[in-house]
Every structure is written in C-alpha cells, then in structure tokens.
Amino acid sequence: MKIKRSNAYSKLTLISSMLLFVMLMMVPFFASENVLERLTVLFIYIILAAMWNTLAGFGGLISIGQQLFFGLGAYATIRLANAGIPPFTALLMASLLVGLLSWPISKFMLHLRAAEFGIGMWVLASVGHLLVNLDPLIQGETGTSLISLNTYNIEVRRILIYLVGLVCMAGLLVGLFYLLRSKAGIAMQAIRDNEDAADSIGIDAQTVKTWFFIFAAFGTALAGGLWLAQASSFQPKTYFSVQWTAYMIFMVLVGGIGRFEGAILGALLFFIVETWFAATGVWYLVGLGAVAVFCSLFLPKGLWGLIETRLGICLIPVGYQVKGHVLKDGTFKEDVFNEDAFKKDALKKGKP
Amino acid sequence: MINTLVQAILLGGYYALIACGLAFMFQVMRIINLAHGSLAILSAYLVWMITDALSLSPFVSVLIILPIMALIGWLLQRVILERATQGGELLPVLTTFGLSIVIDNLLFQQFGANTRSLASAVGDLSWESYEVFGLWIGKLPVIILGTAIVVIGGLDLMLRFTSLGRQIRATAFDPDTAGLVGIDARKIAALSAAIAMMTVAISGTALGLRGTFDAYAGAPQLLFAFEATIIGGAGSLWGVLIGGMILAIAQSVGALIHPQGFLLGGHFIFLAFLFARIYLTREFFSLHHWFGKGTKKVVKHEN
C-alpha cells in the first residue's frame, strides 16, 4: 500500500496558486476601482468561508455566532485606531486581541455540543453586540467610522485595503493548510470523522478544538476589520448581524463542508450569486436559505465533495492519500498499475 | 420592587409558553429546532390574517390555526427533520437554521416591514387589570401565564398517563427498542412535532397579543425559548416554567440597573446557569433532581 501526501494535481495547484497570487498583486496597476472593491469583498468572503469551515467542517462545531468575532474585530480596530494606532496596525492588533479573547470563551463553550453550542454562540454574539453598544465611542446603533483611514487619499486607500485583504486571505489560507496538515489538524479530521474513535486512540479533542476555535476567531475578526476598512463605517447592528453567519453557512454548505477547496469554491459561488441576485432583495435571501437546506439534506459534501468523488481530484492535500480503492465486496485493492510500472522501470535499469 | 417581580413572573409565563415546544421537541427527538422562533412568528401572522379577514376574536382564530400548525409540524418532521437526523447531530442544526432564514424572509416578502399586533383585536382586554393589594396586574399576562400552566400541565399529563405519551417516552428513550415492541417511531416523531407546533401556534398568538411583532422577530424568540429551556434544566417541562420566570426576573433586574440592561440581564443569567451546569453537576439544576420521579427520561442525552 502506498501512502502519499501530494499528487500531480496538488503540485499543479501549488504552482498555479502562486501564479494567481502574483497576478492578483499586479491587479491594482490596471484594474478599475470597482473591480478592486469587488475583489476585496471576495477576499473577505473567502476568509469567512474558510474560517467557518475550519470550525464546522474540521472541528464539527456548528456556530451560529461567528458574527461575534466579526463584530468584535471591527470594534477593536476602531477602538485601537481611536487610541492613535495606525489603521492597518490596529487591524492586526485587534484580530490578535480577539483571538486572545476567544481562548477563555472556548474554555467555556466547547463543553457544549451540537445545537447547544450553536445557539450558545448566538447568545454570546448578542451579548457582544449589546456591550459594544454601551461604549460611548460607538454612540449606540448610530455607529461611528474609521476616521484615521482618511489620512490616505482615496486611491491609495483603495489599493492598500485591496493588498492587505489579499495578503490576509493568502496568509490565513496558508496558515490553515499547515494547521490542517499538522498533528493537530490530522487529529481534528479524525475527531470530525468519529469523535469516540479518535478519543479511544488518545486524541485530546478539547485541546485541538480550542486551537481551531481560536484560529477561526482570529481569522473572522480579521475579516471584520477588513470589512470595516472597506466600508469605513461601523454600525453595531450590521456587524453583529446573524446574516454573516448565514452567509458563511451557505458558502460552506454549497461548496463542500470539511473540504479545504469547498470553502473557496463556495465563496466564489456566493460572490457570483450575490453580484447577480442581490438586487432581488428578499427573494435572494429566501433562495440562499432554501439552497442551504437542500445542500445539507441532499448534498452533504457540497459541490466540491461531488467533484472529488466523481473525478477523484484532490487539489489541496491536507490529508493522506492511499493509492488504491475499495472493491464492491469491501476488500481493499491496491492500484497495482503504479507498482508494475515501477518494477518494470527498475528491471530495465537492471536493479532488483 | 414587588411590582417588578410580579410583572416579571407574568412575563415568565410567556417565555415558558414559547419554550415548552422547544423543550418538548428536544426531549422527544433530541432536536433543537432553530426555526422555532420563526414558526411562532408565522403563526402570529396566520392568526392576525384570520382575525383580520373574518373579524374573529384571536382566541377563536388560534383554534383555526392549531390544525394548520400541526400539519406544518408533521411535514417538518417527515420532509426535513427525519432526513436530517439520519446525517448526525449537526445536520438538524444547519437545516433548521436554513429553514428559519427561508421563513423569515418569506414573511418579510409577504407582510413587509410594518410591525403588527393582535392587541387591537381584543379591545379592552389588552389594558384591563386586576388590582391586588395595590398592585395592578394585567388580565392578559395572567391569561398567558394560565395558558402556559395549562399547556405544560396538559403535555405532562399526556406524557404520563396516555398511551400516546408512553409511546413518545419510549421512542425518546430508545427508538430502536421502541420499534421492536411495535411502536412506529416515525409516526410518533411526526406526531410529537405536530404537538410541538401546536404549542408554537399558541405562543405565537400570545406574542401578538402582548405586543408587536415583525417578520424578523423570530430570532429573539428562539433565544428566549432556548435560554428558558437551559435555565430550567432541559430535563422537564415544569423546569421550563421556572426557567422562563428566572429569565424574566433577570431581565427586569437588568433593566433596573441600566436602561439597556433588559436583554443583557437575561443573557447573563443564562450564561451563569450554563457555567454552573458545566462546572457543577449537570443534574443539580434539573427540577426532577429535586422533586419528583415524573416524566424523567432525558438523563441519557449528551455523552
């Protein structure tokens, strides 16, 4: 049996994603302002989807309250910027602070299971919203804006936000990739597949879940801060809205829950759907909800799961791949093709 | 102070009413239905429509929508929840959340952003009060509290003494074994969902009578129902009544401390109970730990 971590596809992915990254870095030189703004939004969606997927897809934790971290990320950015810290430094510091705050929260919330965890997080998001409203700087639901960004002129600002968004997204995805391939990540995927079995082979589910929870909180806070930079105004109601979590759920469910590629695919689809249908207002939201219900019932692995099973493609190797397949009667058959080729090759060269 | 307490206990009656359906479904099917609040708002709108169209009293209209909501509950279980529960404990969370988004936005599409109320349809009742020892106690909140006690008592008696109740308890405890002794677990689950939705119909009406509602009012109702259930111990239906009252008292105290403290007070008491449940013993806070052998059965869940 041959076990490997990567294949031809994944090498191709590595090269093409590097190329894509370089190309995206070049975009500000020729793209129009509208394109830049829309792409920034896309980056934020990808971050949100990937972070929710980390929690739900790999951690088995369905949170309905990720808007807590989204809102807190934006709020902390405003608070720090108000204290005189440059906006983009404030953004990073705010996300780190929210990540730090999520540690005690995780200690508490990770004792809950399934729906209790989900709604419990929702209650926490509501608490966060109400507490932020009490801050005089925010002026209740009226909100405030990130004034310190005005030191840059509008064109420079747009390009800066775009580049910061791109780097944050790439950084978080690479971070997630290595997190998933680490020992903790493999443990997490084992927990996702069967918590009791994982427990019985000595995996400490709580510690691993804590790390994923903190990582997701940090990434979501970063997305919140980026959204603030992009939209520049902060109204608690908008940022702490459960709609954000609804979007994350839609993206991940449609793309493929528990699949690294799935979250990205889902974010892309959501972005396209939003561009076309957001104008239809309420029907658009009805459609999102209905598609989410449909996917969770009839397409549990999402579109990427479908592609993966049909075509056997694995672009981003976060697990181990066994070369071979299970026959209809349940026995395992190795893919002898590679082995034979290898042997013939070896014979030709005159080695045993 | 006494007045605040009395009003809070009456408000707790409403929370108990909205929570008992959620707790009932949780006990019987191990599902927390995230569309619970949205379905309550849906029934409030249905009652409002019927009251408006036929110039009936809301108390009559609610009788008409009881079978409608029961049918919705039946369909919900058969079409969505049955399939979702087969996919593990996470899928019901996702599907019912998706469903709540669909319902909320359909209601918004249909009825727009205006708030509605049933209060005008009951005339004087919405403000009439009893005077007891110098306290003014609204008739309507008393009726709602009374309804909550009747509904919870009715569910409790049904679970304890009827054949259907025994079958529901058996299915809740172990569906497979229940199936072995000839209980149709699918049918029982669908019936339970129908019963839960009938309580939702009543609580939606109570919400409309107490004040105003709009298409997106479902989420806070879900949170109140969930909080009352958890505070009450999730183990018994009577616990939900106590849970609702504790929630309402905490909210009123919060409102006394700070003008915006109403919701925060409720959330904090909920978190405190959650904290206690996690770090003290789980059983400690359920009512049947203290009194009664009654309808205990949910000891099995979790772990």
XYZ file of C-alpha atoms in Angstrom:
655
model
C 0.000 0.000 0.000
C 1.341 3.373 -0.938
C 0.519 6.404 1.124
C 1.398 9.858 -0.028
C 0.587 13.425 0.853
C 0.572 15.023 -2.549
C -0.030 14.170 -6.159
C 0.340 15.696 -9.606
C -2.778 17.815 -9.100
C -1.527 19.312 -5.871
C 1.815 20.290 -7.389
C -0.113 21.943 -10.186
C -2.274 23.702 -7.587
C 0.783 24.948 -5.731
C 2.298 26.436 -8.865
C -0.963 27.913 -10.147
C -1.929 29.414 -6.802
C 1.476 31.074 -6.566
C 0.997 32.433 -10.071
C -2.505 33.581 -9.159
C -1.205 35.344 -6.076
C 1.431 37.216 -8.072
C -1.176 38.134 -10.685
C -3.551 39.390 -8.015
C -0.743 41.501 -6.577
C -0.424 43.109 -10.016
C -4.138 43.809 -10.400
C -4.078 47.306 -8.793
C -1.853 48.541 -11.612
C -4.510 48.168 -14.270
C -7.890 47.337 -12.724
C -10.672 49.836 -12.228
C -11.658 50.938 -8.746
C -14.896 48.967 -8.906
C -13.046 45.751 -9.694
C -10.653 46.373 -6.794
C -13.503 46.912 -4.366
C -15.382 43.814 -5.512
C -12.251 41.682 -5.306
C -11.619 42.914 -1.760
C -15.138 41.797 -0.885
C -14.421 38.410 -2.465
C -11.260 38.014 -0.354
C -13.254 38.741 2.790
C -15.888 36.155 1.804
C -13.175 33.564 1.213
C -11.714 34.284 4.655
C -15.155 33.997 6.271
C -15.971 30.740 4.495
C -12.589 29.205 5.235
C -12.811 30.168 8.903
C -16.327 28.821 9.373
C -15.277 25.682 7.555
C -12.343 25.288 9.938
C -14.768 25.262 12.816
C -17.635 23.283 11.308
C -16.005 21.165 8.651
C -12.922 20.134 10.545
C -13.968 20.746 14.131
C -17.573 19.569 13.946
C -18.601 22.768 15.714
C -21.618 24.483 14.176
C -21.517 28.045 15.438
C -24.409 30.401 14.716
C -22.494 33.167 16.485
C -19.385 33.863 14.390
C -20.701 37.405 13.910
C -19.409 37.888 17.468
C -15.805 37.774 16.249
C -16.607 39.627 13.035
C -18.145 42.486 15.002
C -15.525 42.473 17.728
C -12.739 42.556 15.129
C -14.236 45.709 13.613
C -14.980 47.234 17.026
C -11.486 46.596 18.400
C -9.974 48.086 15.233
C -11.980 51.274 15.782
C -11.048 51.399 19.461
C -7.326 50.961 18.771
C -7.350 53.381 15.851
C -9.073 55.883 18.118
C -6.195 55.478 20.557
C -3.839 56.717 17.861
C -2.558 53.465 16.393
C -2.256 53.499 12.564
C -5.305 51.807 10.990
C -3.656 48.730 9.480
C -1.584 48.048 12.597
C -4.779 48.455 14.612
C -6.473 45.904 12.339
C -3.849 43.255 13.029
C -3.643 44.029 16.742
C -7.438 43.939 17.030
C -7.586 40.496 15.429
C -4.876 39.205 17.747
C -6.765 40.614 20.735
C -9.996 38.954 19.609
C -8.082 35.710 19.114
C -6.808 36.060 22.672
C -10.307 36.766 23.972
C -11.637 33.692 22.212
C -9.425 31.487 24.369
C -11.435 31.876 27.610
C -14.633 31.728 25.532
C -13.529 28.419 24.060
C -12.811 27.013 27.522
C -16.427 27.601 28.335
C -18.296 26.986 25.095
C -16.512 23.843 23.951
C -18.245 21.924 26.723
C -21.461 22.266 24.767
C -22.474 20.043 21.911
C -24.294 20.455 18.602
C -27.223 22.882 18.763
C -26.397 23.966 22.317
C -23.007 25.193 21.150
C -24.561 26.824 18.089
C -27.236 28.822 19.910
C -24.926 29.449 22.863
C -22.551 31.221 20.475
C -25.511 33.172 19.108
C -26.337 34.358 22.636
C -22.686 35.387 23.110
C -22.826 37.350 19.866
C -25.896 39.144 21.181
C -24.061 39.886 24.447
C -21.103 41.239 22.457
C -23.423 43.424 20.408
C -25.176 44.841 23.494
C -21.893 45.504 25.314
C -20.365 47.258 22.308
C -23.488 49.433 22.165
C -22.716 50.624 25.687
C -19.377 52.114 24.578
C -19.881 55.903 24.235
C -17.394 55.988 21.316
C -19.773 53.884 19.209
C -22.817 56.066 20.000
C -25.186 53.112 20.244
C -26.760 51.931 16.997
C -25.803 55.179 15.269
C -22.271 53.860 14.986
C -19.097 55.615 14.001
C -16.443 55.354 11.311
C -12.769 54.596 10.939
C -11.655 58.216 10.574
C -7.922 57.544 10.676
C -8.137 55.907 7.229
C -8.763 59.391 5.810
C -5.053 60.166 6.165
C -4.601 58.231 2.917
C -6.131 59.663 -0.206
C -8.945 57.661 -1.743
C -6.965 55.864 -4.498
C -4.074 54.891 -2.267
C -6.531 53.756 0.371
C -8.408 51.513 -2.030
C -5.209 49.851 -3.233
C -3.884 49.454 0.302
C -7.093 47.795 1.520
C -7.045 45.521 -1.524
C -3.437 44.452 -0.917
C -3.921 43.993 2.826
C -7.042 41.931 2.082
C -5.164 39.783 -0.407
C -2.230 39.201 1.933
C -4.537 38.417 4.873
C -6.507 35.928 2.804
C -3.399 34.221 1.430
C -1.784 34.188 4.865
C -4.844 32.668 6.540
C -5.268 30.022 3.828
C -1.609 29.017 4.030
C -1.879 29.045 7.826
C -4.964 26.853 7.652
C -3.249 24.498 5.228
C -0.332 23.942 7.601
C -2.648 23.764 10.612
C -4.623 21.003 8.914
C -1.502 19.096 7.958
C -0.051 19.407 11.437
C -0.577 16.727 14.037
C -3.423 18.779 15.497
C -5.082 19.027 12.109
C -4.925 15.323 11.428
C -6.312 14.787 14.921
C -9.079 17.232 14.171
C -10.077 15.442 10.996
C -10.111 12.190 12.973
C -12.428 13.844 15.508
C -14.641 15.108 12.722
C -14.984 11.623 11.331
C -15.586 9.881 14.643
C -15.041 11.563 17.980
C -15.346 8.433 20.101
C -12.886 6.504 17.972
C -10.473 9.432 17.988
C -10.793 9.638 21.747
C -10.040 5.939 22.094
C -6.722 6.274 20.293
C -5.703 9.010 22.686
C -6.507 12.189 20.787
C -7.218 15.066 23.130
C -10.221 16.557 21.383
C -10.583 19.574 23.662
C -7.097 20.954 23.094
C -7.281 20.528 19.355
C -10.753 22.083 19.202
C -9.509 25.007 21.269
C -6.780 25.732 18.724
C -9.216 25.611 15.833
C -11.695 27.782 17.690
C -9.037 30.438 18.355
C -7.773 30.305 14.776
C -11.293 30.739 13.405
C -11.968 33.607 15.822
C -8.756 35.344 14.756
C -9.481 34.938 11.051
C -13.105 36.057 11.386
C -12.016 39.111 13.387
C -9.537 39.944 10.643
C -12.354 39.703 8.116
C -14.456 42.019 10.293
C -11.639 44.562 10.464
C -11.130 44.360 6.696
C -14.837 44.874 6.109
C -14.648 47.936 8.339
C -11.694 49.292 6.351
C -13.580 48.634 3.143
C -16.947 50.037 4.271
C -15.341 52.573 6.642
C -18.472 52.975 8.796
C -19.318 50.852 11.817
C -22.900 50.223 12.910
C -23.092 47.511 15.590
C -26.354 46.167 14.135
C -24.804 45.451 10.750
C -21.621 43.878 12.040
C -23.208 41.742 14.767
C -25.955 40.541 12.430
C -26.583 36.803 12.251
C -26.701 37.287 8.486
C -22.898 36.970 8.394
C -23.095 33.507 9.836
C -25.914 32.692 7.424
C -23.602 33.685 4.547
C -20.759 31.582 5.955
C -23.071 28.575 6.306
C -24.354 29.000 2.761
C -20.849 29.266 1.293
C -19.523 26.250 3.171
C -22.579 24.045 2.659
C -22.749 24.691 -1.062
C -19.007 24.484 -1.620
C -18.468 21.413 0.493
C -18.236 21.230 4.249
C -14.975 19.806 5.552
C -13.214 20.333 2.243
C -10.467 22.924 2.018
C -11.298 23.623 -1.626
C -15.018 23.571 -0.832
C -14.997 26.750 1.218
C -13.171 28.646 -1.529
C -15.492 27.312 -4.221
C -18.483 28.207 -2.042
C -17.224 31.753 -1.502
C -16.726 32.180 -5.256
C -20.236 30.917 -5.976
C -21.728 33.110 -3.266
C -19.874 36.090 -4.691
C -21.282 35.432 -8.156
C -24.798 34.801 -6.836
C -24.631 37.996 -4.810
C -23.426 40.025 -7.784
C -26.321 38.782 -9.906
C -29.183 38.433 -7.481
C -28.588 40.731 -4.514
C -30.802 43.294 -6.205
C -33.765 40.943 -5.848
C -33.531 41.594 -2.103
C -35.682 39.312 -0.066
C -36.067 36.544 -2.672
C -32.293 36.343 -2.808
C -32.195 35.585 0.929
C -35.055 33.087 0.603
C -33.043 31.379 -2.134
C -29.886 31.263 -0.018
C -31.763 29.647 2.864
C -33.504 27.154 0.596
C -30.274 26.158 -1.153
C -28.580 25.704 2.233
C -31.381 23.405 3.400
C -31.264 21.490 0.121
C -27.493 21.065 0.242
C -27.430 19.891 3.818
C -30.123 17.316 3.096
C -29.229 16.046 -0.347
C -25.645 17.078 -0.997
C -23.927 16.716 2.387
C -20.431 17.039 0.931
C -21.342 20.022 -1.215
C -20.309 20.647 -4.791
C -16.655 20.014 -4.133
C -17.488 16.696 -2.498
C -19.343 15.792 -5.675
C -16.403 16.793 -7.877
C -13.966 14.993 -5.634
C -15.884 11.714 -5.625
C -16.706 11.772 -9.328
C -13.308 12.814 -10.628
C -11.011 11.773 -7.790
C -9.331 15.159 -7.780
C -7.570 16.423 -4.705
C -6.119 19.853 -5.316
C -5.060 20.722 -1.822
C -3.656 17.765 0.049
C -4.485 18.247 3.709
C -4.753 14.542 4.443
C -3.056 11.357 3.389
C -3.921 9.587 0.200
C -3.887 5.852 -0.149
C -3.221 4.700 -3.658
C -5.906 2.137 -4.265
C -9.586 1.613 -3.935
C -12.162 -0.436 -2.067
C -13.813 -3.108 -4.175
C -17.548 -3.778 -4.158
C -17.166 -6.698 -1.752
C -15.421 -4.425 0.737
C -11.845 -5.622 0.288
C -9.067 -3.199 -0.466
C -7.268 -3.394 -3.752
C -4.050 -1.543 -4.313
C -3.516 0.335 -7.501
C -1.041 -2.122 -8.957
C -0.580 -0.042 -12.053
C 1.992 2.246 -10.471
C 3.745 -0.620 -8.750
C 4.115 -2.582 -12.004
C 5.387 0.409 -13.866
C 7.832 0.979 -11.088
C 9.035 -2.642 -11.199
C 9.380 -2.659 -14.995
C 11.271 0.549 -14.746
C 13.530 -0.919 -12.109
C 14.129 -4.079 -14.173
C 15.096 -2.053 -17.214
C 17.673 -0.298 -15.177
C 18.906 -3.679 -14.007
C 18.128 -3.212 -10.333
C 16.197 -5.801 -8.355
C -39.833 46.207 43.587
C -42.640 43.753 44.360
C -44.422 45.109 41.314
C -41.386 44.445 39.109
C -41.186 40.924 40.441
C -44.867 40.216 39.802
C -44.670 41.602 36.263
C -41.523 39.539 35.626
C -43.221 36.346 36.789
C -46.102 37.051 34.409
C -43.656 37.672 31.565
C -42.001 34.391 32.540
C -45.311 32.743 31.704
C -44.918 33.859 28.096
C -41.318 32.593 27.970
C -42.450 29.258 29.356
C -45.134 29.072 26.698
C -42.697 29.667 23.853
C -40.047 27.422 25.400
C -42.188 24.371 26.121
C -42.480 23.415 22.447
C -38.729 23.695 22.004
C -38.071 21.673 25.150
C -40.658 19.093 24.128
C -39.021 18.516 20.736
C -35.618 18.439 22.370
C -36.746 15.818 24.856
C -38.541 13.633 22.373
C -36.386 13.925 19.259
C -33.109 15.369 20.596
C -33.501 18.190 18.120
C -33.232 21.870 18.919
C -35.327 23.415 16.215
C -33.690 26.691 15.202
C -36.755 27.621 13.178
C -38.825 27.569 16.383
C -38.998 31.350 16.762
C -39.709 31.901 13.072
C -42.549 29.386 13.199
C -44.008 31.240 16.182
C -43.946 34.449 14.147
C -45.511 32.591 11.224
C -48.398 31.519 13.451
C -48.746 35.047 14.821
C -49.158 36.277 11.234
C -51.632 33.490 10.446
C -53.727 34.418 13.467
C -53.517 38.070 12.506
C -54.656 37.283 8.952
C -57.609 35.161 10.024
C -58.629 37.632 12.728
C -58.466 40.435 10.223
C -60.241 38.671 7.381
C -63.092 37.059 9.328
C -63.338 39.679 12.115
C -62.986 36.930 14.673
C -61.501 37.127 18.140
C -57.854 35.994 18.155
C -58.882 33.386 20.713
C -61.058 31.786 18.034
C -58.542 32.248 15.228
C -55.919 30.371 17.199
C -58.238 27.349 17.242
C -58.339 27.503 13.450
C -54.567 27.646 13.064
C -53.886 24.846 15.565
C -54.534 22.145 12.940
C -52.604 24.160 10.317
C -49.546 24.372 12.529
C -49.911 20.711 13.493
C -49.830 19.848 9.798
C -46.755 22.047 9.342
C -45.100 20.227 12.245
C -45.951 16.866 10.711
C -44.499 17.906 7.352
C -41.440 19.459 9.001
C -40.635 16.157 10.657
C -41.434 13.978 7.648
C -39.815 16.064 4.929
C -36.846 17.698 6.647
C -36.011 16.588 10.172
C -36.312 12.857 9.556
C -33.722 13.029 6.830
C -31.523 15.485 8.736
C -31.333 13.417 11.921
C -30.041 10.461 9.946
C -26.997 12.523 8.996
C -25.794 13.031 12.568
C -26.398 15.638 15.218
C -25.085 18.601 13.226
C -27.336 18.456 10.177
C -30.569 19.315 12.043
C -28.877 22.493 13.276
C -27.967 23.529 9.737
C -31.270 22.606 8.129
C -33.460 24.240 10.754
C -31.315 27.375 10.651
C -31.654 27.470 6.853
C -35.386 26.954 7.242
C -35.642 29.881 9.652
C -33.966 32.138 7.066
C -36.455 30.994 4.441
C -39.465 31.556 6.724
C -38.279 34.965 7.993
C -37.706 36.323 4.520
C -40.881 34.871 3.054
C -42.804 36.576 5.859
C -40.981 39.812 5.116
C -41.787 39.428 1.430
C -45.444 38.855 2.213
C -46.061 41.309 5.043
C -43.357 43.945 4.665
C -41.516 45.851 7.341
C -44.536 47.104 9.308
C -44.979 45.772 12.804
C -48.266 44.060 13.572
C -50.151 43.394 16.765
C -53.209 41.423 17.795
C -53.861 43.736 20.744
C -56.395 45.869 18.853
C -58.498 42.781 18.097
C -59.191 42.027 21.757
C -60.326 45.522 22.687
C -60.222 46.389 26.361
C -58.521 43.163 27.353
C -55.137 44.474 26.266
C -55.056 47.022 29.054
C -57.580 45.804 31.665
C -56.056 44.984 35.029
C -56.904 43.471 38.367
C -55.998 45.414 41.462
C -54.497 43.139 44.095
C -53.003 44.648 47.268
C -52.324 47.907 45.496
C -50.616 46.178 42.509
C -52.029 46.434 39.026
C -51.935 43.075 37.349
C -52.848 42.937 33.669
C -55.555 40.446 32.741
C -53.817 39.412 29.546
C -50.484 38.427 31.153
C -52.462 36.405 33.712
C -54.297 34.620 30.897
C -50.977 33.904 29.175
C -49.413 32.542 32.366
C -52.535 30.442 32.944
C -52.314 29.129 29.365
C -48.658 28.242 29.889
C -49.535 26.261 33.015
C -52.406 24.518 31.229
C -50.276 23.684 28.158
C -47.349 22.387 30.191
C -49.653 20.520 32.546
C -51.512 19.051 29.596
C -48.291 17.882 27.934
C -47.077 16.460 31.224
C -50.311 14.550 31.877
C -50.369 13.355 28.275
C -46.794 12.041 28.567
C -47.503 10.336 31.871
C -50.901 8.804 31.526
C -51.917 8.294 27.902
C -50.932 5.526 25.569
C -49.537 8.099 23.144
C -47.474 9.602 25.971
C -45.986 6.212 26.820
C -45.130 5.629 23.174
C -43.483 9.071 22.947
C -41.450 8.409 26.087
C -40.418 5.017 24.808
C -39.368 6.448 21.445
C -37.449 9.243 23.139
C -35.617 6.804 25.358
C -34.635 4.356 22.643
C -36.256 4.473 19.193
C -34.864 1.105 18.092
C -36.157 -0.819 21.081
C -39.456 1.049 20.844
C -39.660 -0.208 17.284
C -39.130 -3.788 18.496
C -42.210 -3.611 20.693
C -44.345 -2.416 17.833
C -44.159 1.353 18.125
C -43.952 3.165 14.830
C -41.151 5.562 15.755
C -41.552 7.603 12.559
C -45.200 8.197 13.263
C -44.552 9.054 16.904
C -41.846 11.544 15.947
C -44.135 13.221 13.408
C -46.949 13.350 15.966
C -44.609 14.892 18.531
C -43.526 17.539 16.042
C -47.198 18.262 15.340
C -47.893 18.640 19.066
C -44.850 20.923 19.487
C -46.055 23.103 16.607
C -49.477 23.413 18.242
C -47.776 24.902 21.316
C -45.861 27.167 18.929
C -49.186 28.357 17.483
C -50.411 29.263 20.962
C -47.173 31.042 21.889
C -47.184 32.990 18.618
C -50.693 34.193 19.431
C -49.581 35.167 22.936
C -46.691 37.138 21.441
C -49.064 39.003 19.134
C -51.457 39.782 21.988
C -48.715 41.014 24.335
C -47.181 43.453 21.903
C -45.941 43.878 18.373
C -44.097 41.545 16.047
C -42.457 41.754 12.633
C -41.027 39.286 10.145
C -37.596 39.148 11.761
C -38.799 38.830 15.359
C -38.246 35.070 15.317
C -34.571 35.048 16.293
C -35.009 36.749 19.692
C -37.948 34.429 20.448
C -35.733 31.443 19.684
C -33.044 32.794 22.030
C -35.592 33.391 24.835
C -37.035 29.917 24.386
C -33.584 28.357 24.363
C -32.471 30.309 27.422
C -35.592 29.397 29.384
C -35.098 25.745 28.431
C -31.453 25.669 29.505
C -32.093 27.602 32.724
C -34.951 25.229 33.500
C -32.580 22.305 33.178
C -33.715 20.916 29.803
C -34.880 17.903 31.741
C -38.518 18.534 32.476
C -41.340 20.635 31.113
C -42.108 22.146 34.521
C -38.477 23.222 34.693
C -39.182 25.333 31.622
C -41.818 27.271 33.575
C -39.336 28.055 36.345
C -36.656 28.777 33.705
C -38.916 31.277 31.949
C -39.601 33.076 35.218
C -35.931 33.222 36.225
C -35.119 34.593 32.766
C -37.815 37.263 33.035
C -36.755 38.261 36.561
C -33.120 38.595 35.460
C -34.188 40.744 32.513
C -36.249 43.016 34.760
C -33.377 43.360 37.225
C -31.071 44.148 34.288
C -33.472 46.839 33.127
C -33.473 48.363 36.630
C -29.678 48.540 36.664
C -29.245 50.049 33.200
C -31.761 51.301 30.641
C -30.311 48.913 28.042
C -29.826 46.080 30.514
C -33.017 44.118 29.818
C -31.576 41.673 27.281
C -28.147 41.631 28.901
C -29.643 40.607 32.242
C -31.323 37.635 30.577
C -28.194 36.619 28.695
C -26.049 36.847 31.808
C -28.339 34.681 33.923
C -28.390 32.174 31.056
C -24.595 32.123 30.891
C -24.419 31.823 34.678
C -26.671 28.771 34.583
C -24.689 27.322 31.712
C -21.499 27.889 33.675
C -22.987 26.269 36.742
C -24.273 23.349 34.707
C -20.874 22.735 33.207
C -18.793 23.190 36.317
C -21.184 21.956 38.981
C -23.098 18.819 38.258
C -25.420 18.557 35.356
C -28.242 17.027 37.320
C -28.077 19.594 40.086
C -30.083 22.146 38.165
C -32.769 19.998 36.698
C -36.013 20.095 38.562
C -36.638 16.396 38.788
C -33.367 16.082 40.613
C -35.108 17.908 43.428
C -38.718 16.875 43.164
C -40.392 14.091 41.549
C -39.960 10.974 39.565
C -42.397 12.153 36.925
C -41.528 12.263 33.274
C -37.833 11.760 33.667
C -36.140 10.432 30.630
C -33.610 12.806 29.265
C -30.818 11.690 31.523
C -29.395 9.865 28.547
C -28.641 12.762 26.268
C -25.125 14.172 25.947
C -22.402 11.598 26.380
